[in-house]
Each structure stands twice: as C-alpha cells, then as structure tokens.
Amino acid sequence: MEITQALHRAAQQTPDLPATIVGERVRTWTECRDRVARLAAALQELGVGAGDRVAMLSLNSDRFHEYLFAVPWAGGVVTPVNIRWSPAEIAFSLEDAGAAVLVVDDAFVPAVPAILEAAPVVRTVVYAGDGAVPDGMVGFEELVAGHEPVDDARRGGAEPYGIYYTGGTTGTPKGVVLSHANLLSSALGSTAAGSFMTPGGRYLHAAPMFHLADGAAWGARNVVGGTHVIVPMFTPAGVAAAIAEHEVTDVLLVPTMIQMLVDAPEAADADLTSLRHLLYGASPISEAVLERAAKRLPAAEFTQAYGMTELSPVATLLQPADHAVDHLRRSAGRAAPHAEVKIVDEEDREVPYGTVGEIVSRGPHVMLGYWNRPEETATALRGGWMHTGDGGRMDEQGYVYVVDRIKDMIVSGGENVYSVEVENALAKHPDVASCAVIGVPDDEWGERVHAVVVPAAGATPSADELREHVKGLIAGYKAPRSVEFRDALPISGAGKILKRDLRAEHWSGSDRAVS
Ligand code: ATP
Ligand code: MG
C-alpha cells in the first residue's frame, strides 16, 4: 500500500480529468503521472535513493502536488518546510532532516543564499517557479522535460512517506515521521463515512500544503478521486473567487481562515453554493464563528476533525448530522473509523466519562516516531498510545470534548480555567472579531486570566463590558481580570494563534513551564 497507488488508479480510471487546476493551468491525471515519473527519474539522477529526504519550500502549487507524488515514486521521503519560518529556522529543519535536495518556488528564491549558508547539507536547489531558472539552481520544468519516465519505486506500507514538522504552536517544531500506511489509514478512515470529500469532486487547497492538515486532505482527495484546485495561499477574496470560478466542492479551512472568509467584505459577494463539504479543525472554533459560517455556506455540510501531525493527523470526526445537535457542536466528535481514543489521568489510567484528562489515541495512524528524538518518541508513545498533550473529556456515547491544550490551561486561585472556554464566551460578543486568553503572572492568584481581543471593524468595546458579558455566560472566576485590545493576534504558519508569544510578553520573555 503506497501513496502513489492513487496516482496509478486515477490515471487508469480518470485519465482526462483535471488532476490540478491553478488559475488557467490545467493538467490531467495522465499528464500528472507522466510528469511525476519523469521528475522521479531526475530526482534519482540527483542522488535521491531509498529513504532520502527531499525538502520543499513553496507556496501552494501544482508542482507541490507533483512533488508529493514524485519523491516517493523515486523512493525518497517528502519533507515539506513551513513557509512562515525564518531562514535560520528553515535551515535548522533542512539540517535536522538531512535533506540534500531542496525545491523552492519564486517566493523563496531570495532566501536561498542565506539558507544555503546555514544549511550546508543542501547540495541541489530545484527551482519550481514560473520565471527563468536562477543561477546555481536546476529547473523543475527542465528536469521534467529532460528525463524519460522511470518505474515507481513502490516503497510503501510501513516505510516512511514523509517527515512533517508539527505546527510549532507550543515550542520548537518536531519532525514527525509518518509511513505510507499511517497516512493512508487516516485518509481512508476519514473518508469512509462519506462526509469528507465529494466523490469525483474538486478540493480547494486554501490551507498551506506544507502543513499536514492540508496534506491529509490531499491524500483523502486522491483516495476518493477527483481534482485539486490550488491557490498559492489563503486570502479571503482569492479563496472565494476560486470556489466560485472552479465550482469547488470541498475545502479544508482552519478556524482563523473561516472567520476571515465569512467576515471579509471583499469576499461577501462571491457565489459559494458549489461547496458541499467544509472540513475544519486544527484548532478550536468558537460557536459564534461556526454559526456565521453556516449562514454564509448554506449548501455545505460541516465536518470537524480533531487530531495532530503525530496522528496522520485525524483521530476524531464530528459528522454533519452531529452539528444539528446543540450540545454536540461543542464536541470534536468521535473516534474516526481507523482510530481508538480514550481519556487518561496522569498515571495513564482511563478516567470515568465526563472527567477531564489527557486525550490519547491508538491505531494505524500513530506516527512511526519523532525524527531523531528517541526519548521524546518513547514518552509520547508510552504504553502504545499517542499522548496528545490535549486535555479533554468523553461522554457516554464516545464524543470527545477538547477542553484546552494542557499547556494553555490557566490555574488561577487554585481553579482550573480552560482558555478555550473563556475565548468561546468572549467571541459571542458582537464587538469581538477574534481573541486569545492566556494566564499571566499574578501575585495574589498565581495566574490571572488575561484576554487579548481584536475588536470587530469599527467597534470599541470596553474591558468592563466584555467582562460582564463573559460573567453572564460562564462562572465569574473564569472571566478575564484584564483585557487588552490589539489590531491583530500573532498567527503561526498553520494559521493558529501563538499564545506562547503572547505569554512571553508577560513571563520575563520565556514561556512558562506548566505541565
Ligand atoms: P506543536 O506540537 O509544535 O506545538 P501543534 O500542536 O499546533 O504544534 P499540530 O500537530 O499541527 O501542531 O496541531 C495539533 C494540535 O492542534 C492538537 O494537539 C490540538 O491542540 C489542536 N487541534 C487540532 N484539531 C483540533 C480541534 N478540532 N479542536 C481543538 N483543537 C484542535
Ligand atoms: Mg502538538
């Protein structure tokens, strides 16, 4: 079982169907397979052999899609690089992964000299842009045109497919080694219920392709069959226009993107009625944003996925029908068909239903391990279960409620406060566009609940007003004792709010150690 199977199948069953659409550029599955087999030959000539890492630093593109197939076709291992990292962080990951070949697009050509200086491991830079090939690089298109197709190396099963770096939301990103079987189990399990991808439909890559949230949707689209519509990066107007123009049927968006898409005036007029499935996840979503999204996208069914890079990445799914049940909308759903999920205490004992503990998961989707980090791998996978670091509880029907990252929980005056619960309450105020709640040092309370709020356009809410609003919804001790207003929140490359950056401003420049 290998990732490239889907490409062989698509070329056999839907040879003339577009595999990729980027603006005016359309390539069929037959062309895609041919280009992949030629690129794989070129990669082998560049020295890529069994298990060798090939990195890609690029905005979303059809060449990214071809890279994701060509590297395993050549026998190698994909290593997508986070496009929001600094050159030093990029160099760290290239050295960490030991990637001798790096593929870049136009957006990253200017950064290449600094990257090469800091990452001597890189021997070849492949230019996957649309202009003339820069000096010292080899052209992606030239490689494709200049090589005859080779046979698929057919490495699959438990062999590594890729090294995917975690989001870096809580600390330095870790390289997660995922096998072909890991990713395929998650893709097959996630699509088994039929609520995730429209068969033969069009999936829009609006989230960054380097991140496994989109990577998993890429895999799911391939196993179901259909077309990849690709925009270089998320912008509300660009995504709305692509959905309307290319009759996109499915999209994965993280909550910050959903909020921008439904609130942006420049995306307000686009016809989004082709959309059948919206998959969301990767971070908590406020009910207020979910409601606005349901109004804006009346033809779409909503599915929520919860998981993490280490789980390939899907562990639970909240199905469209579950969204109709009021209390379930706060849940992240139930174990996906491929996964087992339970809640444990600090001694790894399963806790009773309704009790908060750590969410753990077991099954064919659990990573092979962290790259070059045997101790962290052993800790995370102790007892054969992946320990997520997320706090959650489960009801008697198996619905999981993610309460907070354990590292984001606030202990104020001896009471546990889940930052997500406070954010949810705040977000229900009409003057709040987005917000983050963190614990900051407090002499009296140990930690104090502090809110950072981005007001809605034109609104000027007061701290007192917001505090009273929260107290009307949840227990008073959870209401923010202090509120600060900003124009924007720090966001990671994967679109998540970086609370550790907000915290660092209050905790003497270093993130606090709370476990
Ligand atoms: P790092 O591990 O480097 O700090 P990260 O945890 O953000 O970064 P990912 O693997 O991309 O890296 O994200 C997984 C995390 O995202 C989960 O552990 C969880 O905290 C959060 N998450 C994912 N899906 C959901 C969801 N549906 N609801 C709430 N939180 C979610
Ligand atoms: Mg994580």
XYZ file of C-alpha atoms and ligand atoms in Angstrom:
547
model
C 0.000 0.000 0.000
C 1.655 3.180 -1.140
C 0.694 6.814 -1.615
C 1.383 6.617 -5.362
C -1.284 3.912 -5.845
C -3.908 6.648 -6.076
C -1.994 8.244 -8.954
C -1.841 4.970 -10.902
C -5.545 4.459 -10.291
C -6.539 7.989 -11.275
C -4.516 7.790 -14.499
C -6.263 4.487 -15.287
C -9.817 5.445 -14.339
C -9.990 9.193 -14.978
C -7.147 9.843 -17.441
C -8.632 13.031 -18.898
C -9.997 14.506 -15.686
C -8.031 17.516 -14.426
C -5.647 16.445 -11.663
C -4.684 20.025 -10.893
C -6.101 23.444 -11.689
C -4.052 26.544 -10.889
C -5.643 29.615 -12.440
C -5.583 28.945 -16.187
C -3.184 25.993 -15.919
C -4.957 22.637 -16.022
C -3.176 19.264 -16.078
C -4.938 15.909 -16.453
C -4.157 12.808 -14.433
C -2.395 11.289 -17.468
C -0.143 14.321 -17.710
C 0.330 14.297 -13.964
C 1.522 10.687 -13.911
C 3.861 11.302 -16.828
C 5.375 14.391 -15.227
C 5.758 12.624 -11.876
C 7.543 9.639 -13.465
C 9.931 11.999 -15.277
C 10.574 14.114 -12.206
C 11.257 10.946 -10.215
C 13.887 9.950 -12.788
C 15.512 13.359 -12.383
C 15.472 13.101 -8.589
C 17.184 9.717 -8.795
C 19.827 11.241 -11.045
C 20.315 13.953 -8.428
C 21.143 11.177 -5.975
C 17.800 10.622 -4.292
C 17.660 6.971 -3.284
C 15.637 4.839 -0.902
C 14.661 6.817 2.194
C 16.441 10.052 1.174
C 14.733 13.291 2.197
C 13.690 15.881 -0.375
C 12.528 19.210 1.051
C 10.020 21.621 -0.464
C 9.700 25.296 0.453
C 6.892 26.735 -1.582
C 3.502 28.349 -1.640
C 0.732 26.049 -2.838
C 1.078 24.982 -6.460
C 0.516 22.122 -8.879
C 4.243 21.438 -8.663
C 3.805 20.892 -4.924
C 1.224 18.216 -5.779
C 3.636 16.601 -8.255
C 6.450 16.747 -5.698
C 4.272 14.899 -3.159
C 3.994 12.014 -5.652
C 7.401 12.194 -7.350
C 9.507 11.883 -4.219
C 8.007 8.545 -3.107
C 7.950 7.429 -6.772
C 11.730 7.908 -6.730
C 11.955 6.071 -3.390
C 12.518 9.164 -1.256
C 10.816 10.824 1.690
C 8.995 14.174 1.437
C 9.909 16.967 3.852
C 7.629 19.961 3.389
C 9.009 23.106 5.027
C 6.949 25.677 6.946
C 6.789 28.777 4.742
C 6.456 31.137 7.687
C 9.778 30.187 9.228
C 12.793 32.497 9.171
C 15.800 31.425 7.048
C 17.508 30.231 10.270
C 14.532 28.039 11.206
C 14.289 26.726 7.659
C 17.986 25.865 7.729
C 17.508 24.117 11.074
C 14.813 21.863 9.648
C 16.827 21.076 6.499
C 19.838 20.105 8.615
C 17.588 18.265 11.074
C 16.006 16.241 8.271
C 19.279 15.904 6.328
C 17.721 16.997 3.050
C 20.258 17.146 0.198
C 17.714 18.381 -2.337
C 15.536 21.447 -1.759
C 12.734 22.539 -4.073
C 11.739 26.239 -3.941
C 9.273 28.462 -5.770
C 9.517 32.159 -6.690
C 8.512 33.335 -3.215
C 11.618 31.771 -1.667
C 14.332 32.348 -4.273
C 15.582 35.484 -2.435
C 16.028 33.471 0.786
C 18.099 30.717 -0.852
C 21.623 32.174 -0.315
C 21.044 32.609 3.431
C 19.501 29.147 3.672
C 22.391 27.502 1.834
C 24.935 29.217 4.029
C 23.246 27.951 7.175
C 22.324 24.512 5.787
C 25.369 23.040 4.018
C 23.533 19.696 3.827
C 21.648 21.016 0.780
C 23.521 20.124 -2.421
C 20.900 20.881 -5.070
C 18.227 23.566 -5.273
C 15.400 22.867 -7.713
C 13.561 25.951 -8.951
C 9.800 25.287 -9.177
C 8.773 28.826 -10.124
C 7.373 30.301 -13.325
C 10.286 32.504 -14.423
C 13.811 31.892 -15.722
C 15.876 29.432 -13.702
C 18.112 31.426 -11.309
C 21.893 30.863 -11.396
C 23.043 27.867 -9.414
C 19.650 26.148 -9.465
C 18.151 23.473 -11.691
C 14.711 23.994 -13.181
C 11.746 21.791 -12.203
C 10.305 22.050 -15.722
C 13.725 21.359 -17.289
C 14.075 18.242 -15.126
C 10.631 17.023 -16.190
C 11.297 17.736 -19.877
C 14.811 16.288 -19.826
C 14.124 12.839 -18.400
C 12.332 9.705 -19.523
C 9.755 8.251 -17.115
C 11.024 5.656 -14.600
C 9.063 2.936 -12.860
C 7.538 3.674 -9.484
C 9.943 2.547 -6.715
C 6.839 1.286 -4.890
C 8.174 1.795 -1.420
C 5.124 1.793 0.788
C 3.493 0.208 3.819
C 5.498 0.825 6.967
C 8.274 2.675 5.080
C 8.436 6.410 5.832
C 6.485 8.586 3.410
C 7.360 11.922 4.901
C 8.749 13.968 7.726
C 6.117 16.539 8.658
C 7.001 19.202 11.188
C 4.477 19.999 13.923
C 2.888 23.440 13.932
C 5.337 24.910 16.438
C 2.420 26.299 18.415
C 3.801 25.281 21.792
C 7.548 25.192 21.111
C 10.167 24.202 18.556
C 8.535 22.161 15.802
C 9.319 18.446 15.888
C 9.819 16.316 12.793
C 7.145 13.610 12.719
C 7.951 10.509 10.652
C 4.803 9.166 9.002
C 4.629 5.995 6.947
C 2.551 5.399 3.820
C 0.267 3.173 5.897
C -0.112 5.866 8.583
C -1.328 8.437 6.085
C -3.472 6.056 4.062
C -5.222 4.718 7.160
C -6.118 8.254 8.174
C -7.251 9.186 4.645
C -9.336 6.019 4.218
C -10.793 6.253 7.704
C -11.673 9.919 7.343
C -13.443 9.410 4.036
C -15.177 6.147 5.000
C -18.208 7.946 6.428
C -18.707 9.817 3.152
C -18.951 13.245 4.718
C -15.498 14.484 3.884
C -14.949 14.516 0.120
C -17.466 14.533 -2.708
C -16.567 11.588 -4.995
C -15.073 12.979 -8.192
C -15.344 16.489 -6.783
C -12.947 19.400 -6.564
C -10.932 20.082 -3.439
C -9.500 23.542 -2.912
C -6.046 23.823 -1.364
C -6.617 27.015 0.605
C -4.655 25.941 3.685
C -0.882 25.670 3.245
C 0.176 22.431 1.555
C 3.257 22.108 3.757
C 1.015 21.519 6.767
C -0.392 18.060 7.327
C -3.961 19.328 7.764
C -3.982 20.118 4.052
C -1.644 17.198 3.342
C -4.234 14.819 4.752
C -6.994 16.370 2.671
C -4.675 15.959 -0.341
C -4.423 12.254 0.463
C -8.174 11.958 1.020
C -8.949 13.643 -2.314
C -6.562 11.205 -4.012
C -8.140 8.093 -2.497
C -11.664 9.285 -3.356
C -10.670 10.522 -6.836
C -11.251 13.953 -8.344
C -9.433 17.233 -8.859
C -7.142 19.511 -6.876
C -7.859 23.231 -7.282
C -4.928 25.196 -5.928
C -4.476 28.813 -4.805
C -0.975 29.973 -3.815
C -2.076 30.969 -0.341
C -5.140 31.830 1.675
C -6.742 35.208 1.122
C -10.480 35.642 1.674
C -11.038 37.135 -1.781
C -8.771 34.627 -3.563
C -10.419 31.642 -1.930
C -13.937 32.944 -2.542
C -13.103 33.640 -6.199
C -11.532 30.196 -6.703
C -14.562 28.438 -5.182
C -16.920 30.348 -7.461
C -14.853 30.113 -10.638
C -13.851 26.441 -10.403
C -17.013 25.114 -8.741
C -15.101 23.773 -5.801
C -16.963 21.103 -3.827
C -14.727 20.628 -0.771
C -12.388 22.742 1.249
C -10.458 22.445 4.474
C -10.145 25.647 6.462
C -8.740 26.270 9.904
C -10.939 28.390 12.189
C -8.957 31.622 11.678
C -9.489 31.255 7.907
C -13.202 30.566 8.306
C -13.532 33.701 10.409
C -11.708 35.780 7.771
C -13.686 34.264 4.895
C -17.111 34.870 6.432
C -16.281 38.338 7.779
C -14.290 39.801 4.862
C -16.308 42.390 2.888
C -14.224 41.620 -0.212
C -15.472 38.004 -0.175
C -19.097 38.840 0.608
C -20.497 38.708 -2.924
C -18.900 35.527 -4.257
C -21.176 32.605 -5.117
C -20.085 29.805 -2.792
C -23.028 27.472 -3.431
C -20.912 24.802 -5.167
C -19.326 23.966 -1.808
C -20.644 20.647 -0.451
C -18.186 19.876 2.333
C -16.307 22.121 4.687
C -13.798 20.329 6.839
C -12.494 22.356 9.729
C -10.185 21.651 12.603
C -6.570 22.028 13.708
C -7.590 24.411 16.494
C -10.724 25.183 18.487
C -13.534 27.051 16.734
C -15.919 29.385 18.527
C -19.600 28.650 18.185
C -20.144 32.222 17.048
C -17.846 31.747 14.050
C -19.417 28.370 13.299
C -22.863 29.993 13.196
C -21.698 32.770 10.882
C -20.096 30.148 8.622
C -23.282 28.062 8.452
C -25.212 31.151 7.310
C -22.636 32.065 4.669
C -22.321 28.496 3.343
C -25.874 27.127 3.434
C -25.207 24.389 0.857
C -22.208 22.935 2.700
C -22.110 20.114 5.227
C -19.689 20.734 8.058
C -17.315 18.116 9.411
C -14.865 18.777 12.195
C -11.639 16.827 12.534
C -9.541 16.702 15.657
C -6.040 15.361 15.609
C -2.416 16.238 15.302
C 0.548 15.758 12.988
C 1.571 12.742 15.085
C -1.812 11.106 14.263
C -1.558 11.478 10.465
C -3.466 13.717 11.561
C -7.084 12.584 12.161
C -8.242 10.999 15.437
C -11.902 12.060 15.781
C -14.596 13.382 13.458
C -17.729 15.392 14.207
C -20.077 14.412 11.399
C -22.502 16.794 9.628
C -25.546 15.285 11.382
C -23.897 15.844 14.764
C -23.808 19.576 14.012
C -27.599 19.662 14.235
C -27.478 18.612 17.896
C -26.890 21.651 20.094
C -24.584 20.223 22.740
C -22.558 18.212 20.206
C -21.459 21.346 18.365
C -19.057 21.912 21.239
C -17.573 18.452 20.722
C -14.783 17.346 18.388
C -16.737 14.186 17.568
C -15.984 10.516 17.983
C -13.065 8.256 17.140
C -12.669 8.040 13.354
C -13.061 4.556 11.795
C -9.309 3.902 11.907
C -8.715 5.203 15.435
C -9.211 4.354 19.087
C -9.441 7.250 21.520
C -9.661 7.380 25.315
C -9.053 9.812 28.164
C -6.452 9.040 30.821
C -5.152 10.540 34.056
C -1.523 11.324 34.877
C -0.838 7.650 35.585
C -2.327 6.632 32.229
C -5.424 5.128 33.825
C -8.636 5.582 31.896
C -10.882 8.124 33.655
C -14.695 7.889 34.026
C -16.919 9.520 31.418
C -17.148 13.271 31.953
C -13.827 13.592 33.767
C -11.123 15.761 32.187
C -7.820 14.059 31.448
C -5.365 13.717 28.574
C -6.652 12.556 25.187
C -4.716 9.537 23.880
C -5.120 7.610 20.638
C -4.025 4.248 19.227
C -4.200 2.694 15.776
C -2.555 2.517 12.349
C -2.449 6.331 12.151
C 0.035 6.742 15.017
C 3.387 8.086 13.770
C 6.471 5.918 13.479
C 8.149 8.434 15.805
C 9.762 11.840 16.083
C 12.722 12.169 13.737
C 15.984 11.822 15.669
C 14.253 12.243 19.038
C 14.060 8.761 20.567
C 13.366 9.966 24.104
C 10.502 12.240 23.135
C 9.132 9.441 20.959
C 9.207 6.973 23.853
C 7.464 9.459 26.160
C 4.778 10.395 23.645
C 4.075 6.758 22.685
C 4.285 5.174 26.134
C 2.066 2.157 26.548
C 1.393 2.065 22.808
C -0.866 5.157 22.869
C -0.058 8.577 21.415
C -0.299 11.150 24.202
C -1.706 14.285 22.611
C -0.964 16.880 25.289
C -4.588 17.966 24.906
C -6.983 17.991 27.810
C -10.404 16.556 27.106
C -13.350 14.585 28.350
C -15.599 11.982 26.749
C -19.318 11.425 27.111
C -21.010 8.055 27.291
C -21.539 7.941 23.534
C -17.818 8.449 22.939
C -17.987 12.117 21.926
C -14.740 13.866 22.799
C -14.693 17.423 24.109
C -11.292 19.083 23.767
C -11.132 21.477 26.704
C -7.704 23.012 26.142
C -4.098 22.225 25.435
C -2.674 21.155 28.765
C -0.009 23.839 28.287
C -2.668 26.534 27.792
C -4.729 25.755 30.876
C -4.716 28.503 33.455
C -4.563 27.798 37.173
C -5.979 30.858 38.910
C -6.522 30.839 42.690
C -6.406 27.031 42.625
C -9.145 26.755 39.993
C -8.534 25.347 36.529
C -9.613 27.700 33.783
C -9.703 26.420 30.220
C -8.635 29.264 27.961
C -10.801 27.922 25.126
C -13.980 28.178 27.215
C -13.300 31.836 28.001
C -12.457 32.570 24.346
C -15.742 30.986 23.313
C -17.689 33.206 25.675
C -15.825 36.335 24.571
C -16.328 35.517 20.889
C -20.088 35.568 21.387
C -19.896 39.333 21.965
C -20.727 41.106 18.680
C -17.840 43.565 19.107
C -15.224 40.772 19.229
C -13.659 39.675 15.929
C -11.124 37.290 17.466
C -9.448 36.787 20.810
C -6.938 34.782 22.827
C -6.998 34.068 26.549
C -3.801 33.356 28.468
C -2.579 33.092 32.044
C -0.296 35.914 33.180
C 1.612 36.117 36.475
C -0.349 37.447 39.420
C 0.905 37.844 42.989
C -2.431 37.065 44.541
C -3.850 34.418 42.212
C -0.692 32.754 40.907
C -2.025 33.198 37.409
C -4.596 35.682 36.249
C -6.963 35.236 33.308
C -5.948 37.777 30.680
C -7.686 38.380 27.349
C -6.207 39.812 24.173
C -9.043 40.999 21.961
C -9.229 42.124 18.341
C -12.397 44.271 18.119
C -14.801 43.875 15.204
C -14.411 46.542 12.499
C -15.433 49.929 13.875
C -16.297 48.587 17.347
C -14.788 49.918 20.591
C -15.876 47.578 23.380
C -14.712 48.315 26.935
C -12.939 45.812 29.175
C -15.736 46.041 31.756
C -18.407 45.404 29.190
C -16.617 42.264 27.927
C -16.028 41.027 31.467
C -19.707 41.389 32.316
C -20.640 39.643 29.081
C -18.425 36.648 29.970
C -19.788 36.534 33.528
C -23.262 36.252 32.065
C -22.219 33.064 30.250
C -19.718 31.211 32.482
C -18.567 31.184 36.114
C -17.290 34.559 37.349
C -13.791 33.352 38.294
C -13.187 32.455 34.636
C -13.868 35.994 33.391
C -10.752 37.875 32.286
C -9.367 40.070 35.055
C -7.547 42.112 32.459
C -8.272 42.807 28.803
C -6.031 44.316 26.177
C -7.050 45.412 22.680
C -4.957 44.862 19.574
C -5.305 45.108 15.804
C -4.215 41.505 15.226
C -3.093 38.347 17.016
C 0.193 36.549 16.317
C -0.615 33.662 13.975
C 1.554 30.626 13.112
C 2.266 29.444 9.583
C -0.516 26.917 10.013
C -2.984 29.657 10.967
C -3.017 29.055 14.723
C -2.915 31.737 17.388
C 0.521 31.738 19.019
C -0.371 32.062 22.682
C 3.200 31.342 23.690
C 4.212 34.620 22.003
C 1.503 36.482 23.896
C 2.521 34.792 27.139
C 6.213 35.509 26.603
C 5.485 39.244 26.898
C 4.291 38.637 30.457
C 6.583 35.865 31.649
C 10.038 37.517 31.525
C 10.478 36.742 27.872
C 10.322 32.977 28.288
C 7.306 30.735 28.041
C 6.168 29.482 31.412
C 6.580 25.881 32.330
C 3.170 24.473 33.045
C 2.590 20.815 32.541
P 3.422 21.905 18.271
O 3.150 20.458 18.548
O 4.701 22.112 17.542
O 3.258 22.797 19.453
P 0.792 21.955 17.083
O 0.421 21.064 18.223
O -0.073 23.139 16.808
O 2.285 22.438 17.240
P -0.251 20.300 15.011
O 0.117 18.868 15.002
O -0.424 20.997 13.726
O 0.865 21.100 15.771
O -1.605 20.538 15.805
C -2.193 19.590 16.676
C -2.928 20.302 17.800
O -3.941 21.182 17.283
C -3.657 19.376 18.713
O -2.787 18.809 19.686
C -4.732 20.298 19.318
O -4.219 21.053 20.397
C -5.061 21.239 18.174
N -6.284 20.782 17.478
C -6.362 20.039 16.362
N -7.638 19.833 15.984
C -8.406 20.458 16.901
C -9.826 20.602 17.085
N -10.706 20.077 16.215
N -10.252 21.288 18.165
C -9.382 21.807 19.047
N -8.039 21.730 18.924
C -7.548 21.053 17.861
Mg 1.475 19.442 19.027
